[in-house]
């Protein structure tokens, strides 16, 4: 068993609400168990540039309610190269770090796995932090719940003005490869249609559904488009519909990075705390190259390799069916 004494923690890739509660849990769980903790600024970039600092229990005071990440985050191309990893390893060893907690998505985990294989004396534990909810091994990822609630709040407000003006709104939400936010927000807000990367929706079918809705005296309609939808993006979809439907005043709204910000929900605060706590305890138990995740309300470990390579993560079939049934 690899006995550890000093943990470094970093956040990498896109920020997600819930990262700060997770950082807090990592720091305080480590200190409680007699370990030292180092915070790494700006993800893997901080490892290469030696931008790290010792953390105490007070370093993470009053951050549960903060969105983003107090450690900052950045994408780091040099870390993909052996030279960058060598430099990062050198800086970690100079500081006496023998374990690393990485909070992020698939890009973050890919880097962590490569680094751990190259330098197995540094134990590595991953925490799924991405609003896309697209990693295998965890039913929910950090930030997904908050982002979805943010989208729901925005769509509810757009619905008000859509009703007032008899408008058809096309709203783009984040989700390049995953329609998880679009699907849940669309059902929660009564969207007339939801376009997802996982399910091809023909423009002809969309137009037909919208025309039927208009004939059923709908005064407004909302169409949610995940940014990874195969029809070319929200503006292309809106233009194609505009050619066939003249009854609606059509508007387009892209919610963009609004979805990443904001105070984390209760769910994400608790999830972040549970995952951070579990990550440190797993490292103490001698685990490495694993991800902590939530499955059936239990925290379980999944290998980083499986989390990255298992592409069987699918949207719930009943939710997909529900969209058609409830939107009439």
PDB file of C-alpha atoms in Angstrom:
ATOM      1  CA  UNK A   1       0.000   0.000   0.000  1.00  0.00           C
ATOM      2  CA  UNK A   2       1.285   3.448  -0.970  1.00  0.00           C
ATOM      3  CA  UNK A   3       1.348   5.482   2.256  1.00  0.00           C
ATOM      4  CA  UNK A   4       0.744   9.182   1.639  1.00  0.00           C
ATOM      5  CA  UNK A   5       1.614  12.251   3.667  1.00  0.00           C
ATOM      6  CA  UNK A   6       0.930  15.247   1.427  1.00  0.00           C
ATOM      7  CA  UNK A   7      -1.904  15.814  -1.053  1.00  0.00           C
ATOM      8  CA  UNK A   8      -2.085  18.351  -3.858  1.00  0.00           C
ATOM      9  CA  UNK A   9      -5.548  19.362  -5.123  1.00  0.00           C
ATOM     10  CA  UNK A  10      -6.410  21.092  -8.401  1.00  0.00           C
ATOM     11  CA  UNK A  11      -9.375  21.972 -10.604  1.00  0.00           C
ATOM     12  CA  UNK A  12      -9.001  21.706 -14.358  1.00  0.00           C
ATOM     13  CA  UNK A  13     -11.027  22.253 -17.525  1.00  0.00           C
ATOM     14  CA  UNK A  14     -14.380  24.043 -17.389  1.00  0.00           C
ATOM     15  CA  UNK A  15     -15.439  25.312 -13.975  1.00  0.00           C
ATOM     16  CA  UNK A  16     -18.533  23.845 -12.329  1.00  0.00           C
ATOM     17  CA  UNK A  17     -20.586  24.904  -9.292  1.00  0.00           C
ATOM     18  CA  UNK A  18     -19.712  22.536  -6.464  1.00  0.00           C
ATOM     19  CA  UNK A  19     -15.962  22.567  -7.031  1.00  0.00           C
ATOM     20  CA  UNK A  20     -15.412  24.815  -4.004  1.00  0.00           C
ATOM     21  CA  UNK A  21     -17.329  22.563  -1.578  1.00  0.00           C
ATOM     22  CA  UNK A  22     -15.248  19.680  -2.934  1.00  0.00           C
ATOM     23  CA  UNK A  23     -11.965  21.556  -2.417  1.00  0.00           C
ATOM     24  CA  UNK A  24     -13.077  22.372   1.128  1.00  0.00           C
ATOM     25  CA  UNK A  25     -13.827  18.717   1.860  1.00  0.00           C
ATOM     26  CA  UNK A  26     -10.490  17.557   0.427  1.00  0.00           C
ATOM     27  CA  UNK A  27      -8.526  20.055   2.522  1.00  0.00           C
ATOM     28  CA  UNK A  28     -10.313  19.471   5.794  1.00  0.00           C
ATOM     29  CA  UNK A  29     -10.495  15.675   5.445  1.00  0.00           C
ATOM     30  CA  UNK A  30      -6.772  15.535   4.721  1.00  0.00           C
ATOM     31  CA  UNK A  31      -5.889  17.789   7.666  1.00  0.00           C
ATOM     32  CA  UNK A  32      -8.182  15.804   9.981  1.00  0.00           C
ATOM     33  CA  UNK A  33      -6.182  12.692   9.068  1.00  0.00           C
ATOM     34  CA  UNK A  34      -2.832  14.334   9.723  1.00  0.00           C
ATOM     35  CA  UNK A  35      -1.934  14.968   6.089  1.00  0.00           C
ATOM     36  CA  UNK A  36      -0.617  18.173   4.560  1.00  0.00           C
ATOM     37  CA  UNK A  37      -2.395  19.824   1.643  1.00  0.00           C
ATOM     38  CA  UNK A  38      -1.131  21.908  -1.255  1.00  0.00           C
ATOM     39  CA  UNK A  39      -3.456  23.932  -3.472  1.00  0.00           C
ATOM     40  CA  UNK A  40      -2.552  24.145  -7.163  1.00  0.00           C
ATOM     41  CA  UNK A  41      -3.635  27.266  -9.030  1.00  0.00           C
ATOM     42  CA  UNK A  42      -4.932  27.032 -12.612  1.00  0.00           C
ATOM     43  CA  UNK A  43      -4.951  23.261 -12.908  1.00  0.00           C
ATOM     44  CA  UNK A  44      -2.088  21.468 -14.631  1.00  0.00           C
ATOM     45  CA  UNK A  45      -0.635  24.822 -15.606  1.00  0.00           C
ATOM     46  CA  UNK A  46       0.024  25.438 -11.909  1.00  0.00           C
ATOM     47  CA  UNK A  47       1.924  22.154 -11.648  1.00  0.00           C
ATOM     48  CA  UNK A  48       4.185  23.130 -14.536  1.00  0.00           C
ATOM     49  CA  UNK A  49       4.686  26.723 -13.328  1.00  0.00           C
ATOM     50  CA  UNK A  50       5.062  25.658  -9.683  1.00  0.00           C
ATOM     51  CA  UNK A  51       2.133  27.874  -8.709  1.00  0.00           C
ATOM     52  CA  UNK A  52       1.175  26.091  -5.486  1.00  0.00           C
ATOM     53  CA  UNK A  53       0.621  27.031  -1.862  1.00  0.00           C
ATOM     54  CA  UNK A  54       0.118  25.307   1.476  1.00  0.00           C
ATOM     55  CA  UNK A  55      -3.515  25.162   2.562  1.00  0.00           C
ATOM     56  CA  UNK A  56      -4.929  25.231   6.079  1.00  0.00           C
ATOM     57  CA  UNK A  57      -8.454  24.736   7.365  1.00  0.00           C
ATOM     58  CA  UNK A  58      -8.911  28.521   7.165  1.00  0.00           C
ATOM     59  CA  UNK A  59      -7.917  28.517   3.485  1.00  0.00           C
ATOM     60  CA  UNK A  60     -11.319  27.062   2.684  1.00  0.00           C
ATOM     61  CA  UNK A  61     -13.512  29.049   5.071  1.00  0.00           C
ATOM     62  CA  UNK A  62     -16.737  30.542   3.678  1.00  0.00           C
ATOM     63  CA  UNK A  63     -16.459  29.044   0.184  1.00  0.00           C
ATOM     64  CA  UNK A  64     -19.386  26.607   0.208  1.00  0.00           C
ATOM     65  CA  UNK A  65     -21.667  29.180  -1.410  1.00  0.00           C
ATOM     66  CA  UNK A  66     -19.219  30.336  -4.083  1.00  0.00           C
ATOM     67  CA  UNK A  67     -19.478  29.307  -7.725  1.00  0.00           C
ATOM     68  CA  UNK A  68     -16.398  28.787  -9.870  1.00  0.00           C
ATOM     69  CA  UNK A  69     -13.268  27.582  -8.112  1.00  0.00           C
ATOM     70  CA  UNK A  70     -10.977  29.368  -5.649  1.00  0.00           C
ATOM     71  CA  UNK A  71      -8.050  27.467  -7.172  1.00  0.00           C
ATOM     72  CA  UNK A  72      -8.849  28.849 -10.654  1.00  0.00           C
ATOM     73  CA  UNK A  73      -8.745  26.632 -13.704  1.00  0.00           C
ATOM     74  CA  UNK A  74      -7.129  26.626 -17.128  1.00  0.00           C
ATOM     75  CA  UNK A  75      -6.562  24.340 -20.063  1.00  0.00           C
ATOM     76  CA  UNK A  76      -2.900  23.374 -20.394  1.00  0.00           C
ATOM     77  CA  UNK A  77      -1.574  22.024 -23.684  1.00  0.00           C
ATOM     78  CA  UNK A  78       2.043  21.631 -22.390  1.00  0.00           C
ATOM     79  CA  UNK A  79       0.822  19.017 -19.891  1.00  0.00           C
ATOM     80  CA  UNK A  80      -0.026  16.750 -22.841  1.00  0.00           C
ATOM     81  CA  UNK A  81       3.692  16.520 -23.626  1.00  0.00           C
ATOM     82  CA  UNK A  82       6.256  14.440 -21.730  1.00  0.00           C
ATOM     83  CA  UNK A  83       8.357  17.519 -21.013  1.00  0.00           C
ATOM     84  CA  UNK A  84       5.430  19.243 -19.327  1.00  0.00           C
ATOM     85  CA  UNK A  85       4.658  16.195 -17.208  1.00  0.00           C
ATOM     86  CA  UNK A  86       8.318  15.865 -16.238  1.00  0.00           C
ATOM     87  CA  UNK A  87       8.347  19.452 -15.006  1.00  0.00           C
ATOM     88  CA  UNK A  88       5.108  18.948 -13.072  1.00  0.00           C
ATOM     89  CA  UNK A  89       6.487  15.811 -11.429  1.00  0.00           C
ATOM     90  CA  UNK A  90       9.695  17.599 -10.464  1.00  0.00           C
ATOM     91  CA  UNK A  91       7.751  20.397  -8.735  1.00  0.00           C
ATOM     92  CA  UNK A  92       5.517  17.955  -6.878  1.00  0.00           C
ATOM     93  CA  UNK A  93       8.492  15.953  -5.615  1.00  0.00           C
ATOM     94  CA  UNK A  94      10.292  19.106  -4.522  1.00  0.00           C
ATOM     95  CA  UNK A  95       7.286  19.900  -2.324  1.00  0.00           C
ATOM     96  CA  UNK A  96       7.033  16.362  -0.971  1.00  0.00           C
ATOM     97  CA  UNK A  97       3.656  15.705  -2.588  1.00  0.00           C
ATOM     98  CA  UNK A  98       2.820  12.016  -2.982  1.00  0.00           C
ATOM     99  CA  UNK A  99      -0.896  12.170  -3.899  1.00  0.00           C
ATOM    100  CA  UNK A 100      -2.997  14.260  -6.255  1.00  0.00           C
ATOM    101  CA  UNK A 101      -6.749  14.970  -6.301  1.00  0.00           C
ATOM    102  CA  UNK A 102      -7.958  16.265  -9.671  1.00  0.00           C
ATOM    103  CA  UNK A 103     -11.432  17.763 -10.046  1.00  0.00           C
ATOM    104  CA  UNK A 104     -12.701  18.042 -13.617  1.00  0.00           C
ATOM    105  CA  UNK A 105     -14.026  16.235 -16.672  1.00  0.00           C
ATOM    106  CA  UNK A 106     -12.742  13.831 -19.299  1.00  0.00           C
ATOM    107  CA  UNK A 107      -9.831  16.011 -20.404  1.00  0.00           C
ATOM    108  CA  UNK A 108      -8.723  16.380 -16.802  1.00  0.00           C
ATOM    109  CA  UNK A 109      -8.949  12.622 -16.217  1.00  0.00           C
ATOM    110  CA  UNK A 110      -7.064  11.835 -19.421  1.00  0.00           C
ATOM    111  CA  UNK A 111      -4.147  13.942 -18.214  1.00  0.00           C
ATOM    112  CA  UNK A 112      -4.307  12.473 -14.716  1.00  0.00           C
ATOM    113  CA  UNK A 113      -4.253   8.894 -16.003  1.00  0.00           C
ATOM    114  CA  UNK A 114      -1.281   9.512 -18.293  1.00  0.00           C
ATOM    115  CA  UNK A 115       0.582  11.270 -15.502  1.00  0.00           C
ATOM    116  CA  UNK A 116      -0.095   8.480 -13.003  1.00  0.00           C
ATOM    117  CA  UNK A 117       1.068   5.800 -15.427  1.00  0.00           C
ATOM    118  CA  UNK A 118       4.252   7.733 -16.109  1.00  0.00           C
ATOM    119  CA  UNK A 119       4.882   8.472 -12.413  1.00  0.00           C
ATOM    120  CA  UNK A 120       3.164   5.723 -10.363  1.00  0.00           C
ATOM    121  CA  UNK A 121       4.719   6.954  -7.101  1.00  0.00           C
ATOM    122  CA  UNK A 122       2.186   9.846  -7.182  1.00  0.00           C
ATOM    123  CA  UNK A 123      -1.237   8.398  -6.288  1.00  0.00           C
ATOM    124  CA  UNK A 124      -4.064   9.999  -8.263  1.00  0.00           C
ATOM    125  CA  UNK A 125      -7.782  10.296  -7.480  1.00  0.00           C
ATOM    126  CA  UNK A 126     -10.343  11.944  -9.762  1.00  0.00           C
ATOM    127  CA  UNK A 127     -13.529  13.794  -8.847  1.00  0.00           C
ATOM    128  CA  UNK A 128     -16.100  14.278 -11.658  1.00  0.00           C
ATOM    129  CA  UNK A 129     -16.642  18.023 -11.979  1.00  0.00           C
ATOM    130  CA  UNK A 130     -18.501  18.965 -15.168  1.00  0.00           C
ATOM    131  CA  UNK A 131     -21.914  20.474 -15.805  1.00  0.00           C
ATOM    132  CA  UNK A 132     -22.431  18.124 -18.787  1.00  0.00           C
ATOM    133  CA  UNK A 133     -23.058  15.063 -16.559  1.00  0.00           C
ATOM    134  CA  UNK A 134     -21.319  12.840 -19.098  1.00  0.00           C
ATOM    135  CA  UNK A 135     -18.848  10.691 -17.144  1.00  0.00           C
ATOM    136  CA  UNK A 136     -19.439   7.006 -16.527  1.00  0.00           C
ATOM    137  CA  UNK A 137     -19.194   5.905 -12.915  1.00  0.00           C
ATOM    138  CA  UNK A 138     -21.284   8.713 -11.445  1.00  0.00           C
ATOM    139  CA  UNK A 139     -25.016   9.212 -11.880  1.00  0.00           C
ATOM    140  CA  UNK A 140     -24.483  12.933 -11.319  1.00  0.00           C
ATOM    141  CA  UNK A 141     -21.387  15.055 -11.777  1.00  0.00           C
ATOM    142  CA  UNK A 142     -20.542  18.206  -9.855  1.00  0.00           C
ATOM    143  CA  UNK A 143     -22.284  21.271 -11.252  1.00  0.00           C
ATOM    144  CA  UNK A 144     -24.956  19.513 -13.293  1.00  0.00           C
ATOM    145  CA  UNK A 145     -27.773  20.151 -10.827  1.00  0.00           C
ATOM    146  CA  UNK A 146     -26.921  23.844 -10.404  1.00  0.00           C
ATOM    147  CA  UNK A 147     -26.499  24.403 -14.138  1.00  0.00           C
ATOM    148  CA  UNK A 148     -29.823  22.728 -14.874  1.00  0.00           C
ATOM    149  CA  UNK A 149     -31.604  24.874 -12.284  1.00  0.00           C
ATOM    150  CA  UNK A 150     -29.985  27.990 -13.772  1.00  0.00           C
ATOM    151  CA  UNK A 151     -31.273  27.023 -17.219  1.00  0.00           C
ATOM    152  CA  UNK A 152     -34.754  26.328 -15.851  1.00  0.00           C
ATOM    153  CA  UNK A 153     -34.891  29.761 -14.207  1.00  0.00           C
ATOM    154  CA  UNK A 154     -33.808  31.452 -17.437  1.00  0.00           C
ATOM    155  CA  UNK A 155     -36.308  29.536 -19.575  1.00  0.00           C
ATOM    156  CA  UNK A 156     -39.161  30.326 -17.160  1.00  0.00           C
ATOM    157  CA  UNK A 157     -38.430  34.029 -17.646  1.00  0.00           C
ATOM    158  CA  UNK A 158     -38.224  33.653 -21.417  1.00  0.00           C
ATOM    159  CA  UNK A 159     -41.552  31.808 -21.389  1.00  0.00           C
ATOM    160  CA  UNK A 160     -43.179  34.877 -19.802  1.00  0.00           C
ATOM    161  CA  UNK A 161     -42.178  37.155 -22.664  1.00  0.00           C
ATOM    162  CA  UNK A 162     -42.897  34.425 -25.246  1.00  0.00           C
ATOM    163  CA  UNK A 163     -46.488  34.198 -23.970  1.00  0.00           C
ATOM    164  CA  UNK A 164     -46.865  37.968 -23.891  1.00  0.00           C
ATOM    165  CA  UNK A 165     -45.871  38.320 -27.566  1.00  0.00           C
ATOM    166  CA  UNK A 166     -46.985  34.972 -29.079  1.00  0.00           C
ATOM    167  CA  UNK A 167     -43.366  34.137 -29.836  1.00  0.00           C
ATOM    168  CA  UNK A 168     -41.436  31.004 -30.697  1.00  0.00           C
ATOM    169  CA  UNK A 169     -38.116  30.918 -28.853  1.00  0.00           C
ATOM    170  CA  UNK A 170     -35.160  28.725 -29.742  1.00  0.00           C
ATOM    171  CA  UNK A 171     -32.898  28.449 -26.700  1.00  0.00           C
ATOM    172  CA  UNK A 172     -29.413  26.937 -26.917  1.00  0.00           C
ATOM    173  CA  UNK A 173     -27.958  25.299 -23.824  1.00  0.00           C
ATOM    174  CA  UNK A 174     -24.554  23.747 -23.181  1.00  0.00           C
ATOM    175  CA  UNK A 175     -23.970  20.130 -24.124  1.00  0.00           C
ATOM    176  CA  UNK A 176     -21.577  19.466 -26.973  1.00  0.00           C
ATOM    177  CA  UNK A 177     -21.703  15.690 -26.552  1.00  0.00           C
ATOM    178  CA  UNK A 178     -24.380  15.330 -23.887  1.00  0.00           C
ATOM    179  CA  UNK A 179     -27.997  16.466 -23.922  1.00  0.00           C
ATOM    180  CA  UNK A 180     -28.462  15.962 -20.174  1.00  0.00           C
ATOM    181  CA  UNK A 181     -29.043  19.645 -19.367  1.00  0.00           C
ATOM    182  CA  UNK A 182     -31.290  20.157 -22.392  1.00  0.00           C
ATOM    183  CA  UNK A 183     -33.414  17.101 -21.616  1.00  0.00           C
ATOM    184  CA  UNK A 184     -34.057  17.785 -17.937  1.00  0.00           C
ATOM    185  CA  UNK A 185     -34.492  21.538 -18.343  1.00  0.00           C
ATOM    186  CA  UNK A 186     -36.811  21.019 -21.310  1.00  0.00           C
ATOM    187  CA  UNK A 187     -39.081  18.661 -19.405  1.00  0.00           C
ATOM    188  CA  UNK A 188     -39.040  20.922 -16.340  1.00  0.00           C
ATOM    189  CA  UNK A 189     -40.074  23.939 -18.401  1.00  0.00           C
ATOM    190  CA  UNK A 190     -42.606  22.236 -20.692  1.00  0.00           C
ATOM    191  CA  UNK A 191     -40.588  22.758 -23.877  1.00  0.00           C
ATOM    192  CA  UNK A 192     -42.441  21.889 -27.062  1.00  0.00           C
ATOM    193  CA  UNK A 193     -39.321  20.224 -28.495  1.00  0.00           C
ATOM    194  CA  UNK A 194     -35.830  19.289 -27.324  1.00  0.00           C
ATOM    195  CA  UNK A 195     -32.982  18.736 -29.790  1.00  0.00           C
ATOM    196  CA  UNK A 196     -30.211  16.496 -28.453  1.00  0.00           C
ATOM    197  CA  UNK A 197     -26.800  15.244 -29.657  1.00  0.00           C
ATOM    198  CA  UNK A 198     -27.828  11.677 -28.774  1.00  0.00           C
ATOM    199  CA  UNK A 199     -30.999  11.671 -30.881  1.00  0.00           C
ATOM    200  CA  UNK A 200     -31.308  12.965 -34.436  1.00  0.00           C
ATOM    201  CA  UNK A 201     -34.372  15.173 -34.874  1.00  0.00           C
ATOM    202  CA  UNK A 202     -35.366  15.926 -38.462  1.00  0.00           C
ATOM    203  CA  UNK A 203     -36.236  19.564 -39.116  1.00  0.00           C
ATOM    204  CA  UNK A 204     -39.343  18.368 -40.953  1.00  0.00           C
ATOM    205  CA  UNK A 205     -40.596  16.595 -37.833  1.00  0.00           C
ATOM    206  CA  UNK A 206     -39.869  19.645 -35.691  1.00  0.00           C
ATOM    207  CA  UNK A 207     -41.831  21.889 -38.082  1.00  0.00           C
ATOM    208  CA  UNK A 208     -44.739  19.456 -38.103  1.00  0.00           C
ATOM    209  CA  UNK A 209     -44.874  19.384 -34.280  1.00  0.00           C
ATOM    210  CA  UNK A 210     -44.749  23.167 -34.028  1.00  0.00           C
ATOM    211  CA  UNK A 211     -47.526  23.566 -36.593  1.00  0.00           C
ATOM    212  CA  UNK A 212     -49.679  21.097 -34.670  1.00  0.00           C
ATOM    213  CA  UNK A 213     -49.059  23.066 -31.503  1.00  0.00           C
ATOM    214  CA  UNK A 214     -50.123  26.263 -33.214  1.00  0.00           C
ATOM    215  CA  UNK A 215     -53.296  24.600 -34.500  1.00  0.00           C
ATOM    216  CA  UNK A 216     -54.007  23.507 -30.908  1.00  0.00           C
ATOM    217  CA  UNK A 217     -54.041  27.214 -29.974  1.00  0.00           C
ATOM    218  CA  UNK A 218     -50.632  27.356 -28.303  1.00  0.00           C
ATOM    219  CA  UNK A 219     -49.793  31.017 -27.802  1.00  0.00           C
ATOM    220  CA  UNK A 220     -46.058  30.434 -27.507  1.00  0.00           C
ATOM    221  CA  UNK A 221     -43.509  27.678 -27.980  1.00  0.00           C
ATOM    222  CA  UNK A 222     -40.077  26.919 -26.569  1.00  0.00           C
ATOM    223  CA  UNK A 223     -37.560  24.732 -28.387  1.00  0.00           C
ATOM    224  CA  UNK A 224     -34.433  23.704 -26.457  1.00  0.00           C
ATOM    225  CA  UNK A 225     -31.359  23.012 -28.574  1.00  0.00           C
ATOM    226  CA  UNK A 226     -28.253  21.396 -27.068  1.00  0.00           C
ATOM    227  CA  UNK A 227     -25.160  22.977 -28.614  1.00  0.00           C
ATOM    228  CA  UNK A 228     -24.060  19.584 -29.973  1.00  0.00           C
ATOM    229  CA  UNK A 229     -27.277  18.940 -31.907  1.00  0.00           C
ATOM    230  CA  UNK A 230     -26.552  17.571 -35.373  1.00  0.00           C
ATOM    231  CA  UNK A 231     -28.717  20.103 -37.256  1.00  0.00           C
ATOM    232  CA  UNK A 232     -25.982  22.721 -37.325  1.00  0.00           C
ATOM    233  CA  UNK A 233     -26.701  24.874 -34.285  1.00  0.00           C
ATOM    234  CA  UNK A 234     -29.562  26.928 -32.953  1.00  0.00           C
ATOM    235  CA  UNK A 235     -29.434  29.664 -35.618  1.00  0.00           C
ATOM    236  CA  UNK A 236     -29.513  27.137 -38.483  1.00  0.00           C
ATOM    237  CA  UNK A 237     -32.482  25.392 -36.874  1.00  0.00           C
ATOM    238  CA  UNK A 238     -34.333  28.672 -36.362  1.00  0.00           C
ATOM    239  CA  UNK A 239     -33.734  29.750 -39.966  1.00  0.00           C
ATOM    240  CA  UNK A 240     -34.996  26.439 -41.324  1.00  0.00           C
ATOM    241  CA  UNK A 241     -38.181  26.684 -39.239  1.00  0.00           C
ATOM    242  CA  UNK A 242     -38.712  30.340 -40.125  1.00  0.00           C
ATOM    243  CA  UNK A 243     -39.032  29.414 -43.806  1.00  0.00           C
ATOM    244  CA  UNK A 244     -41.998  27.155 -43.067  1.00  0.00           C
ATOM    245  CA  UNK A 245     -43.741  28.864 -40.144  1.00  0.00           C
ATOM    246  CA  UNK A 246     -44.833  32.480 -40.435  1.00  0.00           C
ATOM    247  CA  UNK A 247     -47.377  32.504 -37.618  1.00  0.00           C
ATOM    248  CA  UNK A 248     -44.765  32.983 -34.897  1.00  0.00           C
ATOM    249  CA  UNK A 249     -42.356  35.819 -34.251  1.00  0.00           C
ATOM    250  CA  UNK A 250     -39.174  33.733 -33.897  1.00  0.00           C
ATOM    251  CA  UNK A 251     -36.382  34.643 -31.460  1.00  0.00           C
ATOM    252  CA  UNK A 252     -33.096  32.954 -30.546  1.00  0.00           C
ATOM    253  CA  UNK A 253     -31.384  32.998 -27.147  1.00  0.00           C
ATOM    254  CA  UNK A 254     -28.017  31.411 -26.348  1.00  0.00           C
ATOM    255  CA  UNK A 255     -27.591  31.001 -22.591  1.00  0.00           C
ATOM    256  CA  UNK A 256     -23.850  30.360 -22.882  1.00  0.00           C
ATOM    257  CA  UNK A 257     -21.589  30.695 -19.844  1.00  0.00           C
ATOM    258  CA  UNK A 258     -24.468  31.886 -17.693  1.00  0.00           C
ATOM    259  CA  UNK A 259     -24.926  28.152 -17.069  1.00  0.00           C
ATOM    260  CA  UNK A 260     -21.526  27.705 -15.427  1.00  0.00           C
ATOM    261  CA  UNK A 261     -21.867  30.404 -12.787  1.00  0.00           C
ATOM    262  CA  UNK A 262     -23.841  30.960  -9.649  1.00  0.00           C
ATOM    263  CA  UNK A 263     -23.957  29.658  -6.124  1.00  0.00           C
ATOM    264  CA  UNK A 264     -24.051  25.839  -6.069  1.00  0.00           C
ATOM    265  CA  UNK A 265     -27.329  24.184  -5.184  1.00  0.00           C
ATOM    266  CA  UNK A 266     -27.770  22.228  -1.962  1.00  0.00           C
ATOM    267  CA  UNK A 267     -27.372  19.035  -3.990  1.00  0.00           C
ATOM    268  CA  UNK A 268     -24.043  20.139  -5.477  1.00  0.00           C
ATOM    269  CA  UNK A 269     -22.744  21.363  -2.122  1.00  0.00           C
ATOM    270  CA  UNK A 270     -23.459  18.000  -0.536  1.00  0.00           C
ATOM    271  CA  UNK A 271     -22.229  16.039  -3.552  1.00  0.00           C
ATOM    272  CA  UNK A 272     -18.988  18.035  -3.658  1.00  0.00           C
ATOM    273  CA  UNK A 273     -18.461  17.459   0.061  1.00  0.00           C
ATOM    274  CA  UNK A 274     -19.146  13.724  -0.235  1.00  0.00           C
ATOM    275  CA  UNK A 275     -16.848  13.279  -3.218  1.00  0.00           C
ATOM    276  CA  UNK A 276     -14.001  15.309  -1.703  1.00  0.00           C
ATOM    277  CA  UNK A 277     -14.263  13.398   1.563  1.00  0.00           C
ATOM    278  CA  UNK A 278     -14.311  10.066  -0.287  1.00  0.00           C
ATOM    279  CA  UNK A 279     -11.382  11.008  -2.540  1.00  0.00           C
ATOM    280  CA  UNK A 280      -9.044  11.611   0.398  1.00  0.00           C
ATOM    281  CA  UNK A 281     -10.177   8.474   2.226  1.00  0.00           C
ATOM    282  CA  UNK A 282      -9.616   6.403  -0.919  1.00  0.00           C
ATOM    283  CA  UNK A 283      -6.067   7.741  -1.218  1.00  0.00           C
ATOM    284  CA  UNK A 284      -5.417   6.967   2.453  1.00  0.00           C
ATOM    285  CA  UNK A 285      -6.656   3.421   1.780  1.00  0.00           C
ATOM    286  CA  UNK A 286      -4.022   3.043  -0.946  1.00  0.00           C
ATOM    287  CA  UNK A 287      -6.227   3.515  -4.019  1.00  0.00           C
ATOM    288  CA  UNK A 288      -4.947   5.244  -7.143  1.00  0.00           C
ATOM    289  CA  UNK A 289      -5.982   5.856 -10.762  1.00  0.00           C
ATOM    290  CA  UNK A 290      -9.622   5.870  -9.643  1.00  0.00           C
ATOM    291  CA  UNK A 291     -12.601   8.227  -9.755  1.00  0.00           C
ATOM    292  CA  UNK A 292     -15.044   8.680  -6.889  1.00  0.00           C
ATOM    293  CA  UNK A 293     -18.647   8.838  -8.067  1.00  0.00           C
ATOM    294  CA  UNK A 294     -22.260   8.707  -6.916  1.00  0.00           C
ATOM    295  CA  UNK A 295     -24.167   5.545  -7.844  1.00  0.00           C
ATOM    296  CA  UNK A 296     -27.560   4.679  -6.314  1.00  0.00           C
ATOM    297  CA  UNK A 297     -26.800   7.280  -3.614  1.00  0.00           C
ATOM    298  CA  UNK A 298     -23.602   5.483  -2.631  1.00  0.00           C
ATOM    299  CA  UNK A 299     -20.060   6.703  -3.252  1.00  0.00           C
ATOM    300  CA  UNK A 300     -18.221   4.093  -5.313  1.00  0.00           C
ATOM    301  CA  UNK A 301     -14.865   3.919  -7.072  1.00  0.00           C
ATOM    302  CA  UNK A 302     -14.442   3.526 -10.832  1.00  0.00           C
ATOM    303  CA  UNK A 303     -11.099   3.226 -12.587  1.00  0.00           C
ATOM    304  CA  UNK A 304     -10.138   6.348 -14.518  1.00  0.00           C
ATOM    305  CA  UNK A 305      -9.743   4.147 -17.590  1.00  0.00           C
ATOM    306  CA  UNK A 306     -13.335   2.899 -17.334  1.00  0.00           C
ATOM    307  CA  UNK A 307     -14.652   6.389 -16.630  1.00  0.00           C
ATOM    308  CA  UNK A 308     -12.997   7.615 -19.819  1.00  0.00           C
ATOM    309  CA  UNK A 309     -13.528   4.653 -22.131  1.00  0.00           C
ATOM    310  CA  UNK A 310     -16.959   3.382 -21.159  1.00  0.00           C
ATOM    311  CA  UNK A 311     -19.262   5.223 -23.558  1.00  0.00           C
ATOM    312  CA  UNK A 312     -22.467   3.533 -22.483  1.00  0.00           C
ATOM    313  CA  UNK A 313     -23.643   6.608 -20.601  1.00  0.00           C
ATOM    314  CA  UNK A 314     -27.134   7.195 -21.964  1.00  0.00           C
ATOM    315  CA  UNK A 315     -30.009   9.535 -21.315  1.00  0.00           C
ATOM    316  CA  UNK A 316     -32.938   7.968 -19.491  1.00  0.00           C
ATOM    317  CA  UNK A 317     -35.319   6.265 -21.936  1.00  0.00           C
ATOM    318  CA  UNK A 318     -38.420   7.276 -19.976  1.00  0.00           C
ATOM    319  CA  UNK A 319     -37.406  10.947 -20.087  1.00  0.00           C
ATOM    320  CA  UNK A 320     -36.894  10.776 -23.852  1.00  0.00           C
ATOM    321  CA  UNK A 321     -40.340   9.222 -24.280  1.00  0.00           C
ATOM    322  CA  UNK A 322     -41.854  11.721 -21.890  1.00  0.00           C
ATOM    323  CA  UNK A 323     -40.823  14.652 -24.111  1.00  0.00           C
ATOM    324  CA  UNK A 324     -43.121  13.492 -26.907  1.00  0.00           C
ATOM    325  CA  UNK A 325     -46.036  12.665 -24.659  1.00  0.00           C
ATOM    326  CA  UNK A 326     -46.055  15.773 -22.492  1.00  0.00           C
ATOM    327  CA  UNK A 327     -45.391  18.378 -25.181  1.00  0.00           C
ATOM    328  CA  UNK A 328     -48.669  17.932 -27.096  1.00  0.00           C
TER     329      UNK A 328
END
